[in-house]
Coordinates of C-alpha atoms in Angstrom, one line a residue:
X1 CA 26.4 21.3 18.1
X2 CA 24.9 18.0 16.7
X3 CA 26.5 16.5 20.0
X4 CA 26.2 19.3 22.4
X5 CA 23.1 20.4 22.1
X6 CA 21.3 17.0 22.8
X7 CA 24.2 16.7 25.7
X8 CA 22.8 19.7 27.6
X9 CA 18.8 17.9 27.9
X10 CA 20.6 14.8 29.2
X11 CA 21.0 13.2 26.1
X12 CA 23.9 10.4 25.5
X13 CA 24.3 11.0 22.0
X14 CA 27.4 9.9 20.3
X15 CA 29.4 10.1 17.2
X16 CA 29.6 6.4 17.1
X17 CA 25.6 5.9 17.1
X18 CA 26.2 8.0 14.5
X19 CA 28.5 6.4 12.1
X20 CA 26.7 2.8 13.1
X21 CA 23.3 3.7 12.0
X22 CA 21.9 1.8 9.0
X23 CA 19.1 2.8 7.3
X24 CA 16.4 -0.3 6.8
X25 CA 14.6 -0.8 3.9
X26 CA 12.1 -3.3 4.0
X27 CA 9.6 -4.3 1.4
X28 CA 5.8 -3.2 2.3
X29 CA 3.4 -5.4 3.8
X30 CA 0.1 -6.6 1.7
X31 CA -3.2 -7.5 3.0
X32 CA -6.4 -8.2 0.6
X33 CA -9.1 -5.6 1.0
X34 CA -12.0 -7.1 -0.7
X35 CA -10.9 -6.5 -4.8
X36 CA -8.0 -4.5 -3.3
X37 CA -4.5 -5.0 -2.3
X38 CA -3.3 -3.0 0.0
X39 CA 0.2 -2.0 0.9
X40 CA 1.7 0.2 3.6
X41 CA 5.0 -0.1 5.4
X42 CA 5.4 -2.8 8.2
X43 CA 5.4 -2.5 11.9
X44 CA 6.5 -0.2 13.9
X45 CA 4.8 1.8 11.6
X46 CA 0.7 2.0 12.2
X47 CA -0.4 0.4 8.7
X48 CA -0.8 -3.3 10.6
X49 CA -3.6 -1.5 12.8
X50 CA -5.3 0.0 10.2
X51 CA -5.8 -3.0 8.1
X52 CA -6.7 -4.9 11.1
X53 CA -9.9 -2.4 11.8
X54 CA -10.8 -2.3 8.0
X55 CA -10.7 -6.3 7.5
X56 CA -12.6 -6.8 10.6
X57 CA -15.2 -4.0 9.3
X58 CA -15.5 -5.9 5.4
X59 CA -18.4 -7.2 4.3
X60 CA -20.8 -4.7 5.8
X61 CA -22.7 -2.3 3.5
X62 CA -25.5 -0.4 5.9
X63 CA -28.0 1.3 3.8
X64 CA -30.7 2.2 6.2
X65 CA -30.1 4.5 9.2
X66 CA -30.8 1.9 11.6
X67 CA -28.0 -0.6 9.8
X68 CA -25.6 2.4 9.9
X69 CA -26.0 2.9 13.4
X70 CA -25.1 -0.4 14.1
X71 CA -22.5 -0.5 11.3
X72 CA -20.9 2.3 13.6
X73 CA -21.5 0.8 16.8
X74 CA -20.1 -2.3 15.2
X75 CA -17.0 0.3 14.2
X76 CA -16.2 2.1 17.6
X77 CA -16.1 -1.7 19.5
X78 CA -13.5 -2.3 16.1
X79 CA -11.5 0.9 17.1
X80 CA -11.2 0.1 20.7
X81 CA -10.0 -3.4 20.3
X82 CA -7.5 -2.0 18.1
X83 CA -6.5 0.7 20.4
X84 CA -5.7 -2.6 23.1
X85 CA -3.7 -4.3 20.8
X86 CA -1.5 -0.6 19.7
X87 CA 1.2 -2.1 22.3
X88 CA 1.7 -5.3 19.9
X89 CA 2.7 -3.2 16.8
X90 CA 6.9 -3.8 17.3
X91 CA 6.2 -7.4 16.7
X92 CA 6.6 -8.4 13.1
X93 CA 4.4 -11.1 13.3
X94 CA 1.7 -9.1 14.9
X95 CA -0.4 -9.6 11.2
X96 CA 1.0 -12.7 9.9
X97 CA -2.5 -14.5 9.8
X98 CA -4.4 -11.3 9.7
X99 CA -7.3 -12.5 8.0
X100 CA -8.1 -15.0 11.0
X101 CA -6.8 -12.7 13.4
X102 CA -9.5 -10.6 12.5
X103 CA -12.2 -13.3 12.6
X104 CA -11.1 -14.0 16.0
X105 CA -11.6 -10.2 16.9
X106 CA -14.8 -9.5 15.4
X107 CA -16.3 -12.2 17.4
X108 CA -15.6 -9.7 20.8
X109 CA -17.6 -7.1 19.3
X110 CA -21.5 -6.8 20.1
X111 CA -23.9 -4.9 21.0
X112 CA -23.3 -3.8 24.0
X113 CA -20.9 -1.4 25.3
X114 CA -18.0 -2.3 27.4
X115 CA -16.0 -0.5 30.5
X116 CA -12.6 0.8 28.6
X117 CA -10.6 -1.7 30.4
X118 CA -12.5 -4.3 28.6
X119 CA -10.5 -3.6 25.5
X120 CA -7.2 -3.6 27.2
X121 CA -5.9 0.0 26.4
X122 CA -2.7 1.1 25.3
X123 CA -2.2 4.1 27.0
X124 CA 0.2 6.4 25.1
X125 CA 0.5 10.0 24.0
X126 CA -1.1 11.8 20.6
X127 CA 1.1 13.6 18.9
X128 CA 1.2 16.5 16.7
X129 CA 3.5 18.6 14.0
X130 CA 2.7 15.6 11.7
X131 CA 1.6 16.0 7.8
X132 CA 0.6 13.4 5.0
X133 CA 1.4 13.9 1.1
X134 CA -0.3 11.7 -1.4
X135 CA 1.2 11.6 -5.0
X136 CA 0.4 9.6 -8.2
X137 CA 2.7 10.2 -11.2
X138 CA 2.8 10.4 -15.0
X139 CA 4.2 6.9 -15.3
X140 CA 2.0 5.1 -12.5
X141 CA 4.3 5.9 -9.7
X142 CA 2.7 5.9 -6.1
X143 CA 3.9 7.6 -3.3
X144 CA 1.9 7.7 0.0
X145 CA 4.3 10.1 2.5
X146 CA 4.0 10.5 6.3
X147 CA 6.5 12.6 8.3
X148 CA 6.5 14.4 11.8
X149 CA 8.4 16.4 14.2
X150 CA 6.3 15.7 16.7
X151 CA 6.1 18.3 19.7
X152 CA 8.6 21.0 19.7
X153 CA 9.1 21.2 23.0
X154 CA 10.8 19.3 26.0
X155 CA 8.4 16.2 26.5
X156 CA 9.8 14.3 29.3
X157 CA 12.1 11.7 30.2
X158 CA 13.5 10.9 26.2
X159 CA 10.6 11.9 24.7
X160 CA 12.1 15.4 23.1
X161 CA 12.1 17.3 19.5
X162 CA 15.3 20.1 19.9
X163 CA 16.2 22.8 17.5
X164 CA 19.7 22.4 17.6
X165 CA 21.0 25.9 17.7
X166 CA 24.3 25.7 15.7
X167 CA 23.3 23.5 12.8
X168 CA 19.6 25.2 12.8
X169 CA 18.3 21.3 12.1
X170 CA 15.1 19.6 14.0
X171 CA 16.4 16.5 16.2
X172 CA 13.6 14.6 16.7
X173 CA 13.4 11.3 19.4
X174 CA 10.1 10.2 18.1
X175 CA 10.2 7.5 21.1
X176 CA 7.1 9.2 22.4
X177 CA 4.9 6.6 22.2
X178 CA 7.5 4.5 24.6
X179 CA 6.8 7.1 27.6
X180 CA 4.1 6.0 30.1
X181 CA 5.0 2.4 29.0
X182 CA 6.8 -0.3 30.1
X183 CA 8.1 -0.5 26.5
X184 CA 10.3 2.5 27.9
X185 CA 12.3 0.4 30.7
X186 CA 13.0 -2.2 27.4
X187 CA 14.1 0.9 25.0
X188 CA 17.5 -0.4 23.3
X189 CA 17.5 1.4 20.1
X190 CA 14.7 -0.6 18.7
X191 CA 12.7 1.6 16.2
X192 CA 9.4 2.8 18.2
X193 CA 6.4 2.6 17.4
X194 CA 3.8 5.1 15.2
X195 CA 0.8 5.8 14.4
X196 CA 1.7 6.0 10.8
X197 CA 0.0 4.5 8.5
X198 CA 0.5 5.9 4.4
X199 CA -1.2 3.6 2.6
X200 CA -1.2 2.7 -1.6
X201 CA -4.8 0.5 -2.4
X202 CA -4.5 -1.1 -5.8
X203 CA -7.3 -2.8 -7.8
X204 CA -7.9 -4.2 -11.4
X205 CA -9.4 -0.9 -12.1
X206 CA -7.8 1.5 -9.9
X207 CA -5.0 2.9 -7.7
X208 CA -6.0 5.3 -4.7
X209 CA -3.3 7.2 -2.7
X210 CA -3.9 7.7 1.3
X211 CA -2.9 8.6 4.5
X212 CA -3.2 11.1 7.0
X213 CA -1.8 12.8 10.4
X214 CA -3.4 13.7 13.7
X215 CA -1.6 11.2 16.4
X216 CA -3.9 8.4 17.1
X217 CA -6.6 9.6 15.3
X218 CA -4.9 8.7 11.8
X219 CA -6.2 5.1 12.2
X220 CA -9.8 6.5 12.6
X221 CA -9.8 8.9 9.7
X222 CA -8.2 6.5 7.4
X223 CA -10.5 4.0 8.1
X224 CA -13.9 6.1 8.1
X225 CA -12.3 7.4 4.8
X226 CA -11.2 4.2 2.9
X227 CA -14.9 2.6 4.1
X228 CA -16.6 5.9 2.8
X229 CA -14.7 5.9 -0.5
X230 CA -14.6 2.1 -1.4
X231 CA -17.7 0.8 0.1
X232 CA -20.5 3.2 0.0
X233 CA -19.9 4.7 -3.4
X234 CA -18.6 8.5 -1.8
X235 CA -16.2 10.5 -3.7
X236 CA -12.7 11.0 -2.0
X237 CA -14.5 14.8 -1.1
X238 CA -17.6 13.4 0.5
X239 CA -15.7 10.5 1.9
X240 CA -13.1 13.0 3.7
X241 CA -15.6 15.3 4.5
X242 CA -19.1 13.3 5.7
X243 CA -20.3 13.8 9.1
X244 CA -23.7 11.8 9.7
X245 CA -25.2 14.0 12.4
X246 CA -28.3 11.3 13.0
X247 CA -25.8 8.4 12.9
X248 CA -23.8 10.3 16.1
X249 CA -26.8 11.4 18.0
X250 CA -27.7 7.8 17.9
X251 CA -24.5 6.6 19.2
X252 CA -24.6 9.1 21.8
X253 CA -28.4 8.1 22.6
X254 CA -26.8 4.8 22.5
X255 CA -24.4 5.4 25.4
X256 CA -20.8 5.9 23.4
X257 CA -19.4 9.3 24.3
X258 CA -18.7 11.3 21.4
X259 CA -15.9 13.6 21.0
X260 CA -14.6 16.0 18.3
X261 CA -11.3 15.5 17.0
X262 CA -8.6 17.4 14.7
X263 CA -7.3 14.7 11.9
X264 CA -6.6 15.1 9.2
X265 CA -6.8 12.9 6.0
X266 CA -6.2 13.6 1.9
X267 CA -5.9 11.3 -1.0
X268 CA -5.3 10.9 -4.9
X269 CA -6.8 8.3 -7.1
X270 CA -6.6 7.2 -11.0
X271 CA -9.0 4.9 -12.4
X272 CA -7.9 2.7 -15.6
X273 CA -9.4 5.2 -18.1
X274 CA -7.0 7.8 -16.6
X275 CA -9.3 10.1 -14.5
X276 CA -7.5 11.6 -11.7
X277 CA -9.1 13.0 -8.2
X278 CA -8.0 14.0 -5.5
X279 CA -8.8 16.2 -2.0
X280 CA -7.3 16.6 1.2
X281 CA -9.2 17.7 4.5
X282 CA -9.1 21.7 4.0
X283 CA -8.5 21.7 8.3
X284 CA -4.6 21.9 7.8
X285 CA -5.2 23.9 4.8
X286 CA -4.2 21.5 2.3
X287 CA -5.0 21.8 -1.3
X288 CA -4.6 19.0 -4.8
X289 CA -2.7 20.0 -7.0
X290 CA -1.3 18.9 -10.6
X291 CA 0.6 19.8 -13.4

């Protein structure tokens, strides 16, 4: 069933691509965040887009509603250069300067706003069935834990999730992002790429917990949440949760076209005296819990 099943949609899977996988485990990646360190997994994963957007939005503190309306301006330009540059995440060295790399990017962004093919899109698909888990132990231990099954359904070309009717397990080909790509006519077992992006921030003074799910969208409400949490003073509820309706009428006044969008986001921190919190977007009816 394993084989068969797979077989039957066209699938060339064997028992030697089987017994020749290898599991890869590679250290995480680290990027300074202002008094943080932050460390997620390394491309193909999405964590290299993420601190891309965050290290090109640093330094900014808006205060008045006219500096946060820039401040988000400012933000969506960040989002859509990032979007461009989604097609450069398989390459390892995508960050290896990022700091720079981000100086260089930031000097794009204005005040204006630009035809999308001024940011070079990656056009892809979003995905769903994805779910986030954020855990800090007893001992110190943090976990940060994305997984997905993507859509259940036949996708198209080799993008496919399959129950697999004799074993009952979820096959997943999470080479969606490859379809509508050229990446596709390249695809040689390579790891594809994600939107993924779990996420462990560590300071002097603290250790926060994050990540989120919601296809694409996971960059943009990790962002908006780490910004809101670390640099203007929110609590992890508030910085989940905020929706500035005079910042968005703006923007829309402005000329960006706003849409709503299902992500969804939760986190857990501990400061150095021991206080624990935690919250996770209620949308997907998640809940914190201890012990």
């Amino acid at each position: 069933g394993l084989l068969s099943d797979p077989a039957k949609r066209g699938g060339t899977l064997t028992l030697q691509d089987l017994a020749s996988y290898k599991v890869t485990v590679t250290d995480a990646w680290t990027v300074p965040l202002r008094e943080y360190q932050m460390y997620f997994p390394p491309p193909p994963a999405g964590g290299a887009i993420l601190s891309l957007v965050l290290n090109i939005m640093k330094g900014s503190s808006p205060i008045t509603t006219d500096e946060k309306i820039l401040f988000y301006h400012r933000y969506v330009e960040t989002l859509n250069i990032a979007r461009g540059l989604k097609k450069h995440i398989r390459d390892p060295k995508f960050t290896s300067d990022e700091e720079s790399f981000a100086d260089d990017k930031r000097r794009l962004i204005n005040d204006e706003i630009h035809d999308p093919r001024h940011y070079n899109p990656t056009l892809h698909v979003d995905s769903s069935g994805t779910t986030h888990v954020s855990v800090l132990a007893e001992d110190g231990s943090a976990v940060a834990v994305t997984s997905s099954i993507n859509y259940m359904s036949v996708f198209g070309w080799f993008c496919f999730t399959v129950r697999n009717q004799l074993s009952k397990m979820i096959l997943v080909w999470i080479i969606l992002l490859f379809c509508h790509s050229k990446l596709l006519l390249y695809f040689s077992g390579e790891r594809p790429p994600s939107n993924m992006a779990p996420a462990v921030l560590k300071s002097q003074s603290k250790t926060l917990v994050i990540g989120g799910s919601g296809g694409s969208w996971i960059t943009t409400g990790m962002a908006s949440a780490i910004m809101n949490h670390l640099w203007f003073g929110k609590s992890l509820k508030e910085a989940i949760d905020t929706g500035e309706k005079d910042v968005v009428d703006a923007l829309e006044a402005k000329g960006h076209k706003i849409a709503k969008f299902y992500n969804v986001v939760n986190a857990v921190e501990k400061d150095d005296g021991g206080c624990l919190s935690a919250y996770s977007d209620e949308r997907k009816k998640g809940k914190a819990a201890g012990y």
